[in-house]
mmCIF file of C-alpha atoms and ligand atoms in Angstrom:
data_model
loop_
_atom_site.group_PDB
_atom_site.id
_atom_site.type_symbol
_atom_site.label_atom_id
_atom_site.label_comp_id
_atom_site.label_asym_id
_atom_site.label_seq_id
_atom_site.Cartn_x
_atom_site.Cartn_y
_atom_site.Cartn_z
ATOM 1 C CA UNK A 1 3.436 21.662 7.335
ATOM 2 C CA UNK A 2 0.943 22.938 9.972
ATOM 3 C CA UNK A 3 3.230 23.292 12.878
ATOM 4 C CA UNK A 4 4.982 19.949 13.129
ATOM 5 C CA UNK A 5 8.402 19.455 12.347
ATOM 6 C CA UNK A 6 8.451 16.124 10.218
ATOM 7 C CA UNK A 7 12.636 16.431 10.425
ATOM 8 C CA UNK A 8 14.576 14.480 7.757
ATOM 9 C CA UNK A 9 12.502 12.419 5.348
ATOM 10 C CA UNK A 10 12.667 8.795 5.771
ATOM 11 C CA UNK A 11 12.624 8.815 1.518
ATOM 12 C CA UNK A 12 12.549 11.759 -0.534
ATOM 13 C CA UNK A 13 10.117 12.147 -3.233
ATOM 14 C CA UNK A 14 13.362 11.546 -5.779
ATOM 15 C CA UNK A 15 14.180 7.815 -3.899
ATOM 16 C CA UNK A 16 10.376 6.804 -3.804
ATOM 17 C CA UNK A 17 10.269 7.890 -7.365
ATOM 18 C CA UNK A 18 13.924 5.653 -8.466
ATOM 19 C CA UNK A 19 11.873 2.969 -6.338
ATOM 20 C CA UNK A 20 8.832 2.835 -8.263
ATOM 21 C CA UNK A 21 10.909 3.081 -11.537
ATOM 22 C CA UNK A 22 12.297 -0.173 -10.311
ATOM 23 C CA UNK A 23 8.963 -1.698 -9.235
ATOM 24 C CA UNK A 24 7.431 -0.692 -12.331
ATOM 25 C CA UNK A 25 9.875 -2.678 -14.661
ATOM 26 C CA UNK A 26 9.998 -5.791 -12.809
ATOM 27 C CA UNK A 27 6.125 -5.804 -13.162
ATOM 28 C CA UNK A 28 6.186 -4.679 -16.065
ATOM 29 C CA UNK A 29 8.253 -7.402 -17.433
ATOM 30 C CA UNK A 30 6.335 -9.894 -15.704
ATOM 31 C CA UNK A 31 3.226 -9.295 -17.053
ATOM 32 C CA UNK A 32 4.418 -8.559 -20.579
ATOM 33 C CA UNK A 33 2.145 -11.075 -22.178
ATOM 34 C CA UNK A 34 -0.701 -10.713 -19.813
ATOM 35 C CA UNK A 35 -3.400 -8.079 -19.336
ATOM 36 C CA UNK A 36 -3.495 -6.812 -16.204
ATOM 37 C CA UNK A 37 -5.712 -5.114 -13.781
ATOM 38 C CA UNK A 38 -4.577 -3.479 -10.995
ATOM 39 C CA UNK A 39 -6.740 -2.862 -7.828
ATOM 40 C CA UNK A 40 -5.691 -0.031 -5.407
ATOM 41 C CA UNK A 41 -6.628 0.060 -1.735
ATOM 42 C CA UNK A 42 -7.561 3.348 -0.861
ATOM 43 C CA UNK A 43 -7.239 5.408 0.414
ATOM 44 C CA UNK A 44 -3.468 4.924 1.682
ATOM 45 C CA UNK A 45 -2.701 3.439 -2.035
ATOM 46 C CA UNK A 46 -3.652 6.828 -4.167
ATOM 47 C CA UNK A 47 -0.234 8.135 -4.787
ATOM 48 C CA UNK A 48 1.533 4.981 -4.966
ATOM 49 C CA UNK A 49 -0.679 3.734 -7.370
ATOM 50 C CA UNK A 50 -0.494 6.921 -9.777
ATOM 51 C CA UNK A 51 3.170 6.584 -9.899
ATOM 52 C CA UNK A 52 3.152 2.943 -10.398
ATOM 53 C CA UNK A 53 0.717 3.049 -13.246
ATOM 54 C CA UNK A 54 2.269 5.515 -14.926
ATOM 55 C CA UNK A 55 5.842 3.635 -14.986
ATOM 56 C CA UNK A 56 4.422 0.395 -16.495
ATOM 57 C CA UNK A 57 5.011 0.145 -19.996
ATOM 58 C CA UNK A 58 2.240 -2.343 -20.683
ATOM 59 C CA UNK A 59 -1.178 -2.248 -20.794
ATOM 60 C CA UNK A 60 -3.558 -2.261 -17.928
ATOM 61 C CA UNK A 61 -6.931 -1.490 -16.374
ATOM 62 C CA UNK A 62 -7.422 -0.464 -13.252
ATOM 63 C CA UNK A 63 -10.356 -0.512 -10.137
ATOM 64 C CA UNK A 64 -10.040 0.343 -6.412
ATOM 65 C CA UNK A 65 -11.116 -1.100 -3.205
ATOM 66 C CA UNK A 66 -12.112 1.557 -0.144
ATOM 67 C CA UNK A 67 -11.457 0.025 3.230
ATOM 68 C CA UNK A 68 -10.337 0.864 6.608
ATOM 69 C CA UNK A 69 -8.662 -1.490 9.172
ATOM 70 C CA UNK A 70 -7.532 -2.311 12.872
ATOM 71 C CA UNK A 71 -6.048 -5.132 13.514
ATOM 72 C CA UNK A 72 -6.617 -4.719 16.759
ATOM 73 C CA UNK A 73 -10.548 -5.013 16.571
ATOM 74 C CA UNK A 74 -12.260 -8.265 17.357
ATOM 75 C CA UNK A 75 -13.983 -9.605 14.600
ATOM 76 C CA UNK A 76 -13.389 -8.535 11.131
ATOM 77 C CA UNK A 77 -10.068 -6.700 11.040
ATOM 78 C CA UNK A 78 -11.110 -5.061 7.869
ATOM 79 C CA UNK A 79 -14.824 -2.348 7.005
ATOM 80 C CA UNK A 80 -15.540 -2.292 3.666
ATOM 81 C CA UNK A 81 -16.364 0.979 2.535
ATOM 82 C CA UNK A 82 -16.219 0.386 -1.615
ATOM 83 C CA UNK A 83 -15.960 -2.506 -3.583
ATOM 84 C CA UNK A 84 -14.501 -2.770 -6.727
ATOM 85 C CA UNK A 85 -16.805 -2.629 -9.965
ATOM 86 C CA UNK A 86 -14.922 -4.957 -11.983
ATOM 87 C CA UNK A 87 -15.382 -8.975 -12.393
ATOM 88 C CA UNK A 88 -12.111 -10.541 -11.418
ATOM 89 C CA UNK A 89 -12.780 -14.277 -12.852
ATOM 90 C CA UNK A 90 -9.988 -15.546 -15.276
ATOM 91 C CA UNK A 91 -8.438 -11.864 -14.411
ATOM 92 C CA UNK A 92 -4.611 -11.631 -13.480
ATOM 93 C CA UNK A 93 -4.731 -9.346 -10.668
ATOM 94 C CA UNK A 94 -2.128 -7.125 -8.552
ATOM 95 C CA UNK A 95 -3.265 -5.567 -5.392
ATOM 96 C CA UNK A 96 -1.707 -2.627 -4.595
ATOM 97 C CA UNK A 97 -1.335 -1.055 -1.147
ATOM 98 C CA UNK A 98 0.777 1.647 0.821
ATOM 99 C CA UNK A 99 2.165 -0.227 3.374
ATOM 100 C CA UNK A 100 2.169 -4.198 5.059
ATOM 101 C CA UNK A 101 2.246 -3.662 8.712
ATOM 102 C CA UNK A 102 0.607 -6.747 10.512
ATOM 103 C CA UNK A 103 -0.391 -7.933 7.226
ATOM 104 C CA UNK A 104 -3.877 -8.729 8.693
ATOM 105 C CA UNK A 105 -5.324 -6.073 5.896
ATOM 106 C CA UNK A 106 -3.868 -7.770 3.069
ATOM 107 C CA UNK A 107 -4.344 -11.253 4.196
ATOM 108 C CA UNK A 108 -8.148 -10.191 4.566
ATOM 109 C CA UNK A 109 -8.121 -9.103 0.973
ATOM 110 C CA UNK A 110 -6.577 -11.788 -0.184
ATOM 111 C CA UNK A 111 -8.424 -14.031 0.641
ATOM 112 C CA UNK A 112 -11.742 -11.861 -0.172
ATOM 113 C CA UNK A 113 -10.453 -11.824 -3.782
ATOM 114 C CA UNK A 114 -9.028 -15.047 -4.199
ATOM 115 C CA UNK A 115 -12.831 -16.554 -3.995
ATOM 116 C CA UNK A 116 -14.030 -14.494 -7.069
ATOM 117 C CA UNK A 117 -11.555 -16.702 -8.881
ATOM 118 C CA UNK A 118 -8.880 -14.935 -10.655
ATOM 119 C CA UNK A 119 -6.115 -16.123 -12.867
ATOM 120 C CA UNK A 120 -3.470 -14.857 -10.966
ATOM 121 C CA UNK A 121 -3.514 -12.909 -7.587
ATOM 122 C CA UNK A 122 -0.206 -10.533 -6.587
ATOM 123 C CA UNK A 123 0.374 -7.950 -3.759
ATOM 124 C CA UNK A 124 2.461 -4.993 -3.976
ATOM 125 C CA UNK A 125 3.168 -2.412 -1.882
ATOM 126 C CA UNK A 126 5.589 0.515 -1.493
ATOM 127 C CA UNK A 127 7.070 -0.157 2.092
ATOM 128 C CA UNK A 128 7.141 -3.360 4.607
ATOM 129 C CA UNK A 129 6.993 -3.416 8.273
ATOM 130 C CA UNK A 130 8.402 -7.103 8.778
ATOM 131 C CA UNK A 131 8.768 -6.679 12.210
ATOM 132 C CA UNK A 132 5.093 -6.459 13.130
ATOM 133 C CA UNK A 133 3.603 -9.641 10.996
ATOM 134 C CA UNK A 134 0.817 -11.138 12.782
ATOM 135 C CA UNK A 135 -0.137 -13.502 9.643
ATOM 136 C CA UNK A 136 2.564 -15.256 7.651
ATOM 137 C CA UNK A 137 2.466 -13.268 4.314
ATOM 138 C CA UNK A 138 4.582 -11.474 1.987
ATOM 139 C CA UNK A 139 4.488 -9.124 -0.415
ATOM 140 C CA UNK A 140 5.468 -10.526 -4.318
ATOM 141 C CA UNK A 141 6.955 -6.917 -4.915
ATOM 142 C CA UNK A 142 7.796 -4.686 -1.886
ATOM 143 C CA UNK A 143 9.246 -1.177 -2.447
ATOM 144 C CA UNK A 144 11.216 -0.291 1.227
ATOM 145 C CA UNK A 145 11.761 -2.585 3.936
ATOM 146 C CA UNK A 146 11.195 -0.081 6.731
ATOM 147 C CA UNK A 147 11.783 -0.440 10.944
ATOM 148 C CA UNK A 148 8.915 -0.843 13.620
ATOM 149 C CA UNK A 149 8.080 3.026 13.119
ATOM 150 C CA UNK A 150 4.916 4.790 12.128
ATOM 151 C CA UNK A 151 5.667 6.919 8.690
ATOM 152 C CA UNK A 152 3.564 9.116 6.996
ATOM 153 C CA UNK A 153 3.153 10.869 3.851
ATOM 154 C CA UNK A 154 2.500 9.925 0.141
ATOM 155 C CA UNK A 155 -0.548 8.407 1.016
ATOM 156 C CA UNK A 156 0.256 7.503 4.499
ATOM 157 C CA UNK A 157 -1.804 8.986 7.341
ATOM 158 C CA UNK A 158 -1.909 9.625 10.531
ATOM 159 C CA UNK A 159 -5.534 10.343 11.645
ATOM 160 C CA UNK A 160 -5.929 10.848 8.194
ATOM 161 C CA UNK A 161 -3.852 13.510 8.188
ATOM 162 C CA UNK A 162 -0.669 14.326 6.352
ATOM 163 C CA UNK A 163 -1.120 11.682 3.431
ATOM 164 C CA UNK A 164 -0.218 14.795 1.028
ATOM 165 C CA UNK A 165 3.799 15.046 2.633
ATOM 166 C CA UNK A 166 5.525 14.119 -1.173
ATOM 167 C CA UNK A 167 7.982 12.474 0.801
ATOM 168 C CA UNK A 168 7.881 9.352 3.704
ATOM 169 C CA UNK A 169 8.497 10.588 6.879
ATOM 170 C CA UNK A 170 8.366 8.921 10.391
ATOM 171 C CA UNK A 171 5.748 10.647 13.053
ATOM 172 C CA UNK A 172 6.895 12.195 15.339
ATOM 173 C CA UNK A 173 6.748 10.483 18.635
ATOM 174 C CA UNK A 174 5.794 13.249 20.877
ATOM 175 C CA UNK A 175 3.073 14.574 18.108
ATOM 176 C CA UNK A 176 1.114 10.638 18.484
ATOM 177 C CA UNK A 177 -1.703 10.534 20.960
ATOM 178 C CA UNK A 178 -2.074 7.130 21.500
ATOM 179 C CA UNK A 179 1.130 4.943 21.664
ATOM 180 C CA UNK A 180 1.000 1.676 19.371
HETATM 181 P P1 IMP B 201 -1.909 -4.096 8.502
HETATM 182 O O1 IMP B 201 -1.495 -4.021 9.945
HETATM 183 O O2 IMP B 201 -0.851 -4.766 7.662
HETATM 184 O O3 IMP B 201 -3.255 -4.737 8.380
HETATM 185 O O4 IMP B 201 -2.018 -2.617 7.966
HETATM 186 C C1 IMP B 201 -3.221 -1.934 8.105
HETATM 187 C C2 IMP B 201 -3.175 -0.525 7.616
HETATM 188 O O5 IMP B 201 -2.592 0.243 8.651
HETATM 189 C C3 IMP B 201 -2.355 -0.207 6.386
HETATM 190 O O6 IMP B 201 -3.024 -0.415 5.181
HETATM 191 C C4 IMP B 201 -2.089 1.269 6.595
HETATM 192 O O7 IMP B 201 -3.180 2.034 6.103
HETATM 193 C C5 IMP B 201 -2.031 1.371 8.106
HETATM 194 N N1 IMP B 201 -0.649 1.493 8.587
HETATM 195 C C6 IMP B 201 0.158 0.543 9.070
HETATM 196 N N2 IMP B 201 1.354 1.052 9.424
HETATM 197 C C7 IMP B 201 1.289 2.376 9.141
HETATM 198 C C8 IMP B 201 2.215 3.466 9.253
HETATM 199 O O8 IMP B 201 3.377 3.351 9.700
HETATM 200 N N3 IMP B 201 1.751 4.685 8.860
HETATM 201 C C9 IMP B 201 0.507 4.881 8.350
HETATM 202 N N4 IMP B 201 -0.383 3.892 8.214
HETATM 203 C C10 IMP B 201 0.009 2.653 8.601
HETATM 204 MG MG1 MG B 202 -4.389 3.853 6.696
#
């Protein structure tokens, strides 16, 4: 794609896809006799969530948050760009994102969502950077445990590039203008 050499995929678009399978029955097992929405973050969370949906086999409704984050900012780690339309009181709720990193974005919406008062309140997301927490939180359902490396594709960006790779692949480290 557009001159860079992404090399050997970190997962293939068959893996992610046997991963999601996976995801998709735990959840959907666990929320057999519930009715649940799920809320993707976008816009890291599009694919993800597409393929997720579409391997539960119960019934659910879904909304979307837009936000963007660094953790590194002072002040609010996290910009709200979109809220979601739908009233989450009494609602069981999974969150669904690309990736937990610091887990400063999650923990932010979290907590943003656990004041509107829903039933329940779950996080899942396709891959998990342990090694860079800066909050103490964890995922309920986490697809790939992944190394301190910045991946993109299947929603992941760099520069908000590259999010349409069908597979994961780690950036190159030459190709990254600012070091993390
Ligand atoms: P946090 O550090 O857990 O708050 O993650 C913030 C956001 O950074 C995530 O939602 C992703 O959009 C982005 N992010 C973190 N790590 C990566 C990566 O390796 N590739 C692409 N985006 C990432
Ligand atoms: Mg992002």
């Amino acid at each position: 794609m557009v001159g860079i050499d992404f090399g050997k995929p970190l997962f293939t678009r068959e893996e992610i896809q046997r991963k999601i399978q996976e995801l998709g029955s735990r959840i959907s097992t666990e929320y057999a006799e519930k009715d649940l929405l799920v809320v993707g973050v976008l816009k890291g969370a599009l694919f993800f969530m597409s393929d997720l949906l579409r391997s539960l086999r119960i019934s659910v409704r879904m909304d979307f948050i837009h936000c963007t984050s660094s953790s590194s900012k002072v002040g609010s780690p996290v910009t709200m760009l979109a809220d979601m339309k739908e009233d989450i009181r009494g609602e069981h709720v999974l969150l669904v994102e690309d990736i937990m990193d610091s887990g400063v974005t999650i923990d932010y919406l979290k907590n943003m969502l656990q004041e509107r008062g829903p039933e329940s309140l779950k996080v899942c997301v396709l891959l998990d950077k342990p090694d860079r927490r800066k909050v103490q939180i964890e995922a309920d359902y986490a697809g790939f445990r992944i190394p301190n490396k910045y991946v993109v594709g299947y929603g992941l960006d760099y520069k908000d590039r590259y999010r349409n790779l069908p597979y994961i692949a780690v950036m190159p480290y030459d190709e990254q203008e600012e070091r993390r």
